[in-house]
CSV table of C-alpha atoms (C1' of nucleotides) in Angstrom, one decimal:
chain,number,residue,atom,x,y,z
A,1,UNK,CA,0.0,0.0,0.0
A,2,UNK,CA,2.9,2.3,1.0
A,3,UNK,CA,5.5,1.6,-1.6
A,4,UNK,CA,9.1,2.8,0.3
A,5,UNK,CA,10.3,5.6,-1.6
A,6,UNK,CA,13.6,6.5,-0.4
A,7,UNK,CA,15.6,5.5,2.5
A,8,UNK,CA,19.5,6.0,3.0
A,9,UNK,CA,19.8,3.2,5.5
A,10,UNK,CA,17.9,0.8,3.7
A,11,UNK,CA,18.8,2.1,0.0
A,12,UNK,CA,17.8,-1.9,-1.1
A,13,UNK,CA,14.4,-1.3,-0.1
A,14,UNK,CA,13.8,1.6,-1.5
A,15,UNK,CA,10.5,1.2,-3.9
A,16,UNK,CA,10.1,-2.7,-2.7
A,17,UNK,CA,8.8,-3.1,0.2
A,18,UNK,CA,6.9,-0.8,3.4
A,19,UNK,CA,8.6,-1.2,6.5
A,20,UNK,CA,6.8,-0.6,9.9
A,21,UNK,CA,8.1,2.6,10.3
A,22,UNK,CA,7.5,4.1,6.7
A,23,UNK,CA,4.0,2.8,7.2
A,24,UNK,CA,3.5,4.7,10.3
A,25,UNK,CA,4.6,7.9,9.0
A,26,UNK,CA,2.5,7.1,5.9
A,27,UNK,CA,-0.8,6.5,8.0
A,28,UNK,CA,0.4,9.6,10.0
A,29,UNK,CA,1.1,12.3,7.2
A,30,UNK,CA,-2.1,10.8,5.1
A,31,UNK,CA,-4.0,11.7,8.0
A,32,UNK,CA,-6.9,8.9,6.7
A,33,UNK,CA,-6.4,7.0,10.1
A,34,UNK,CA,-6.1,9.5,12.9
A,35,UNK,CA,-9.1,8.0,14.6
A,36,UNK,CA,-6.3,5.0,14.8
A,37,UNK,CA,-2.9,6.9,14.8
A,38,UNK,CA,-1.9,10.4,14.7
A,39,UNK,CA,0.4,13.5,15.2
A,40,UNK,CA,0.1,15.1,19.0
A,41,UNK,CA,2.9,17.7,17.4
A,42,UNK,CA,4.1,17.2,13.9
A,43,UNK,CA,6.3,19.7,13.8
A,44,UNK,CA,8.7,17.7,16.6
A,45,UNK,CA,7.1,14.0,14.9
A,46,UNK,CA,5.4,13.3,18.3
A,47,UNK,CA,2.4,10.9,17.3
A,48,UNK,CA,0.1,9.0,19.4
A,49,UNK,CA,-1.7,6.1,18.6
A,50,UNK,CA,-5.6,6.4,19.1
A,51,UNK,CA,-6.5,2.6,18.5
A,52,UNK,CA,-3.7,0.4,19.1
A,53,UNK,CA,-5.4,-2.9,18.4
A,54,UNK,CA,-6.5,-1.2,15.3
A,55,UNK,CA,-3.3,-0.4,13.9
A,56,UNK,CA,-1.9,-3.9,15.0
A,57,UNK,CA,-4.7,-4.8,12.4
A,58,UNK,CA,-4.0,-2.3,9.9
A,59,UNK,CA,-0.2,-3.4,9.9
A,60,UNK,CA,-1.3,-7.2,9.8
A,61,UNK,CA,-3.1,-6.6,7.0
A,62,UNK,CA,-0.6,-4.7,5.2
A,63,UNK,CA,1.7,-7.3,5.7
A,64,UNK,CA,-1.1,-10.0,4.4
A,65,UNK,CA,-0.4,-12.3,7.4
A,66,UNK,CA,-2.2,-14.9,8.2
A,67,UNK,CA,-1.8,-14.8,12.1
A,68,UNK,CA,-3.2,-11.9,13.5
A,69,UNK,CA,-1.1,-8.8,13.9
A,70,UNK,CA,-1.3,-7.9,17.7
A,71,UNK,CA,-0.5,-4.6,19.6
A,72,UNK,CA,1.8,-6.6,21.7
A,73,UNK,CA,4.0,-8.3,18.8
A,74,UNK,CA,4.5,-4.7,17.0
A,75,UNK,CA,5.1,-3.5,19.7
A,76,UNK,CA,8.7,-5.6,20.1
A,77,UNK,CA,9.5,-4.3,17.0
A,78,UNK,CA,9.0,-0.4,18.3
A,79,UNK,CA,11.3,-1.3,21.0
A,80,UNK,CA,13.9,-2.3,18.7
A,81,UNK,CA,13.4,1.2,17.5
A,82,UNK,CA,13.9,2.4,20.7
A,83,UNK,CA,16.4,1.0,21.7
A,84,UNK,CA,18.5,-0.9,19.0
A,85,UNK,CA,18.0,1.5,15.6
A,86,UNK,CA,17.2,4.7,17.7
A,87,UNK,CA,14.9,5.5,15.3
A,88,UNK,CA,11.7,6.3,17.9
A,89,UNK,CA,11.3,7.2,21.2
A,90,UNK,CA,8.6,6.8,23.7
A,91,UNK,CA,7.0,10.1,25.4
A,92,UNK,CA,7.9,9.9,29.2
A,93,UNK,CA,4.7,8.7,30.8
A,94,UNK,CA,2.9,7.5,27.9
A,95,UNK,CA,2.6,4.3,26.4
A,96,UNK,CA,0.6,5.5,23.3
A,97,UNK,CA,3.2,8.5,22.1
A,98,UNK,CA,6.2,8.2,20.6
A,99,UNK,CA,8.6,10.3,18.5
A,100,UNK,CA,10.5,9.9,15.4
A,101,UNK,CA,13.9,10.4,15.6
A,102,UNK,CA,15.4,11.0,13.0
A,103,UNK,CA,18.7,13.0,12.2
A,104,UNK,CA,17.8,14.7,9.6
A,105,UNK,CA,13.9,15.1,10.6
A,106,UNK,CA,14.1,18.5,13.3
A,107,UNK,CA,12.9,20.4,10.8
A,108,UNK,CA,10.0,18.7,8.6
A,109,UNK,CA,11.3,18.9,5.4
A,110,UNK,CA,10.7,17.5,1.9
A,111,UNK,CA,14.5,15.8,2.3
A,112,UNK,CA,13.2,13.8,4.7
A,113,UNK,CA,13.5,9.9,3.5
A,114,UNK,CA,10.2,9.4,5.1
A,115,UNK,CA,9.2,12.8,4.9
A,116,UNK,CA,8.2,12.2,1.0
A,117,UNK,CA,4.6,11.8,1.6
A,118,UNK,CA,2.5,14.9,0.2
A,119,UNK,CA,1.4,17.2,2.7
A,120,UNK,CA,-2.0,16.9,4.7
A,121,UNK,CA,-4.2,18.0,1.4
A,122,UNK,CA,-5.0,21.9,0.6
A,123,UNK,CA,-7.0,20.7,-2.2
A,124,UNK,CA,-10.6,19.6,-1.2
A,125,UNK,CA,-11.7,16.7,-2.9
A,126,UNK,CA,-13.7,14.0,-1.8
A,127,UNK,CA,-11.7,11.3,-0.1
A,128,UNK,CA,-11.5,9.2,2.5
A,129,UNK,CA,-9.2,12.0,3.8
A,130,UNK,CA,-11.2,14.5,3.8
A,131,UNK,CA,-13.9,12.4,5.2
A,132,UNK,CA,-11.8,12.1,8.1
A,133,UNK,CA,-10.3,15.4,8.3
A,134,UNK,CA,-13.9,16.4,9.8
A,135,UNK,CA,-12.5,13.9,12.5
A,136,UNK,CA,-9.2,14.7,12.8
A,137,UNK,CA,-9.3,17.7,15.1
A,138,UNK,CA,-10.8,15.3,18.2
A,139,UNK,CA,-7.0,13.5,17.9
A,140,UNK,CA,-5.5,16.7,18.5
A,141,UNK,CA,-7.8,17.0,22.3
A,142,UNK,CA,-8.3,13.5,23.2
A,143,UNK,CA,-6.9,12.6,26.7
A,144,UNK,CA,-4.7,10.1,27.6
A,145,UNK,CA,-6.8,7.2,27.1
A,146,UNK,CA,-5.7,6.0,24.0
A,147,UNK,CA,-8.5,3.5,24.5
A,148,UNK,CA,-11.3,5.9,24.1
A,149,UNK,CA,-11.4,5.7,20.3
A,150,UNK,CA,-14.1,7.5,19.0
A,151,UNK,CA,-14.5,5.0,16.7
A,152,UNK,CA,-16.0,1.6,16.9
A,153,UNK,CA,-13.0,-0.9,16.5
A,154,UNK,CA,-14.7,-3.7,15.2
A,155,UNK,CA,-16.3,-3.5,11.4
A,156,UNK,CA,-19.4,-5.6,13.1
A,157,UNK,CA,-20.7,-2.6,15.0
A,158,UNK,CA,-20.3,0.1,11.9
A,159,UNK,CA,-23.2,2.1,11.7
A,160,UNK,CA,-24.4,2.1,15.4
A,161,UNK,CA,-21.7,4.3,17.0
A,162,UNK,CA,-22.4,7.8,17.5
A,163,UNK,CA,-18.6,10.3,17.7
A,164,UNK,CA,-20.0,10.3,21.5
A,165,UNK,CA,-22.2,13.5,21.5
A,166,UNK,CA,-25.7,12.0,21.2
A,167,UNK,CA,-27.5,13.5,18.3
A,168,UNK,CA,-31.0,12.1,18.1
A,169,UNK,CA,-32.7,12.4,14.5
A,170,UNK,CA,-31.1,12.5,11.4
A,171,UNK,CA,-27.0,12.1,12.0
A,172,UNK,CA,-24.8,14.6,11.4
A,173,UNK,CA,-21.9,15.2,8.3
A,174,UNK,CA,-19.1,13.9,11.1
A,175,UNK,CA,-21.3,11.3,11.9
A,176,UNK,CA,-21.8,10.4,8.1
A,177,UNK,CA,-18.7,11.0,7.9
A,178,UNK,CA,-17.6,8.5,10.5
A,179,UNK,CA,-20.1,5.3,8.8
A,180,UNK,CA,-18.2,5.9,5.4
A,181,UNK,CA,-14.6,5.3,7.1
A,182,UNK,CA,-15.8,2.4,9.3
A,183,UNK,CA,-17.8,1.1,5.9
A,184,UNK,CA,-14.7,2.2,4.3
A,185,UNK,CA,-12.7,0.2,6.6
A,186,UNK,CA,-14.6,-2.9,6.1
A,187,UNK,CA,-14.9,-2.8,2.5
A,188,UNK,CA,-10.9,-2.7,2.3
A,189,UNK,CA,-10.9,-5.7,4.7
A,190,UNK,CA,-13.1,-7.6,2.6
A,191,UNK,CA,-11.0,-6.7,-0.5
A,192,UNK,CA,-7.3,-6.9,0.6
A,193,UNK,CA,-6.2,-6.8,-2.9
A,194,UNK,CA,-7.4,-3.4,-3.1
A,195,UNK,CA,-4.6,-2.3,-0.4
A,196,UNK,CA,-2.3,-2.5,-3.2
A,197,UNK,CA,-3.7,0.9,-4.7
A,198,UNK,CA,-3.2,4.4,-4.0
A,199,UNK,CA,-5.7,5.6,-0.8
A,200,UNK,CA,-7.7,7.4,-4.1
A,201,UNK,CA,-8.6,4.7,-5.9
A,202,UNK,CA,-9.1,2.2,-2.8
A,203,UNK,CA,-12.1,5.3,-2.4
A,204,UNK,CA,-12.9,5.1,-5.7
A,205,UNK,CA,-13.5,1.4,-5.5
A,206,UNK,CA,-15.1,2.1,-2.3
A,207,UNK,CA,-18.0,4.3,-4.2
A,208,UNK,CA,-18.4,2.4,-7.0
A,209,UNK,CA,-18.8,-1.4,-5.3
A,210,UNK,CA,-19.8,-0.3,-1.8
A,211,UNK,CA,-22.7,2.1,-2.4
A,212,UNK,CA,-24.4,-1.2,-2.2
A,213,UNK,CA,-22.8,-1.1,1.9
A,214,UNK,CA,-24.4,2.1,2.3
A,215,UNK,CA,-21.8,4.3,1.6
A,216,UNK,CA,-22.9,8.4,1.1
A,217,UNK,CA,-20.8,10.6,-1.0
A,218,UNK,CA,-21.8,14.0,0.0
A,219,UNK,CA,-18.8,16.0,-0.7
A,220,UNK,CA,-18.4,19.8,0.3
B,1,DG,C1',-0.8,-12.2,37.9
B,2,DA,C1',-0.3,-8.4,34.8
B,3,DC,C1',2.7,-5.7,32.5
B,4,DC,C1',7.0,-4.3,30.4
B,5,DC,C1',11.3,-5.4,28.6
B,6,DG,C1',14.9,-7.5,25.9
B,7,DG,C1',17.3,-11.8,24.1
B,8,DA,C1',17.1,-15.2,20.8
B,9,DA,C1',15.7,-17.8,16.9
B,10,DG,C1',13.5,-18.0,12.7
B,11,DG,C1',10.9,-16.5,8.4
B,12,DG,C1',10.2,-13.6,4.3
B,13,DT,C1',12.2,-10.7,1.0
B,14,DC,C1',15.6,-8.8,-1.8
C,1,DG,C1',24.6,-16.8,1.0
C,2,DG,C1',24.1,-12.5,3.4
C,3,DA,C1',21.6,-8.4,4.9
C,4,DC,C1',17.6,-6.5,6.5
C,5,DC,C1',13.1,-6.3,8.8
C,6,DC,C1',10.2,-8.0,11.2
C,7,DT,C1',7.6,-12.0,13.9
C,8,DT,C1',7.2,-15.0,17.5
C,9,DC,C1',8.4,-17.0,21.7
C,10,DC,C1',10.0,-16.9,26.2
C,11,DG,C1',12.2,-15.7,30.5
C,12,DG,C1',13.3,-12.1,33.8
C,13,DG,C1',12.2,-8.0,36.4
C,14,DT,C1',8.9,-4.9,38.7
DNA sequence: GACCCGGAAGGGTC
DNA sequence: GGACCCTTCCGGGT
């Protein structure tokens, strides 16, 4: 899904494969999964991660495994960036934050190896983005309870979740919004092979098969 | 006992 | 075959 486009320290990889730390900074600087994983501080690459069962799944699923990808089991690896590759650190206190550290990353620049991802979009269009961009500004003021996702983790229970402010009546465009990424979410899981495009035509699949799920366009 | 940590071995990919 | 990046298991410490 995220092809690796540069790295000096792993110049073999570069285009192959997507490592567990370019996909973090690709879910992080796409900003389509901050209801999972996002930036506390981008400017200093302090993330935190919302849903961490959820991205345990996300990265399983990247990785096509067949045993389940657990929170526990990625973790090890973030350790190893901790500690052996010095490539992450944890924020003092919390077990959800960490920071990129990278030597050439203090200022966010386009140099960056894993910097290359485009911008959080200036351009509008409908995606699965945008979608969540209505979201994104609840990552920003969550609390420490990394637990409290706003969003329902399991695909079962799309549909019924409110973002936590009870609306009776006709839902909301963040609530809308919300259905489309967990329908979103499920329609990628039931299509894996999809993972293999860019984010905009995983959408565009997602409109054009999974209207039948229920999905609303209603851009703007 | 739960949680966190790190060592070690092994698998997949190039 | 070797290097790299995980993945998995397990034992130790708190």
């Amino acid at each position: 899904m995220f092809p690796i486009t540069n790295t000096p320290k792993f110049p073999h990889l570069r285009g192959q494969k997507t490592t567990l730390l370019s996909f973090l900074r690709k879910l992080l600087d796409s900003g389509t999964h901050d209801n999972i994983i996002c930036w506390v501080d981008q400017s200093r690459l302090h993330f935190k991660i919302v849903d961490s069962d959820a991205l345990a799944q996300l990265w399983g699923a990247q990785k096509s495994r067949s045993v389940p990808m657990t929170y526990e089991k990625m973790e090890r690896s973030f350790r190893d960036f901790r500690h052996k590759d010095r490539t992450m650190e944890q924020i003092r206190g919390s077990k959800y934050e960490y920071r990129f550290l990278e030597p050439s990353s203090a200022p966010v620049t386009p140099h960056s190896p894993l910097l290359l991802a485009p911008p959080p979009t200036i351009t509008r269009q409908f995606t699965i983005e945008n979608i969540l961009a209505t979201d994104a500004s609840r990552c920003r003021f969550t609390s420490n309870s990394p637990r409290g996702s706003s969003l329902p983790n399991s695909p079962t229970s799309s549909g019924s979740s409110s973002s936590g402010s009870s609306m009776p009546g006709s839902p909301t465009p963040v609530q809308l919004a919300q259905q489309n990424v967990i329908r979103f979410r499920v329609f990628i899981a039931q299509f894996p092979i999809l993972q293999l495009l860019p984010i905009n035509e995983q959408i565009n699949w997602f409109f054009r098969i999974g209207q039948g799920a229920g999905a609303q366009n209603y851009s703007s």
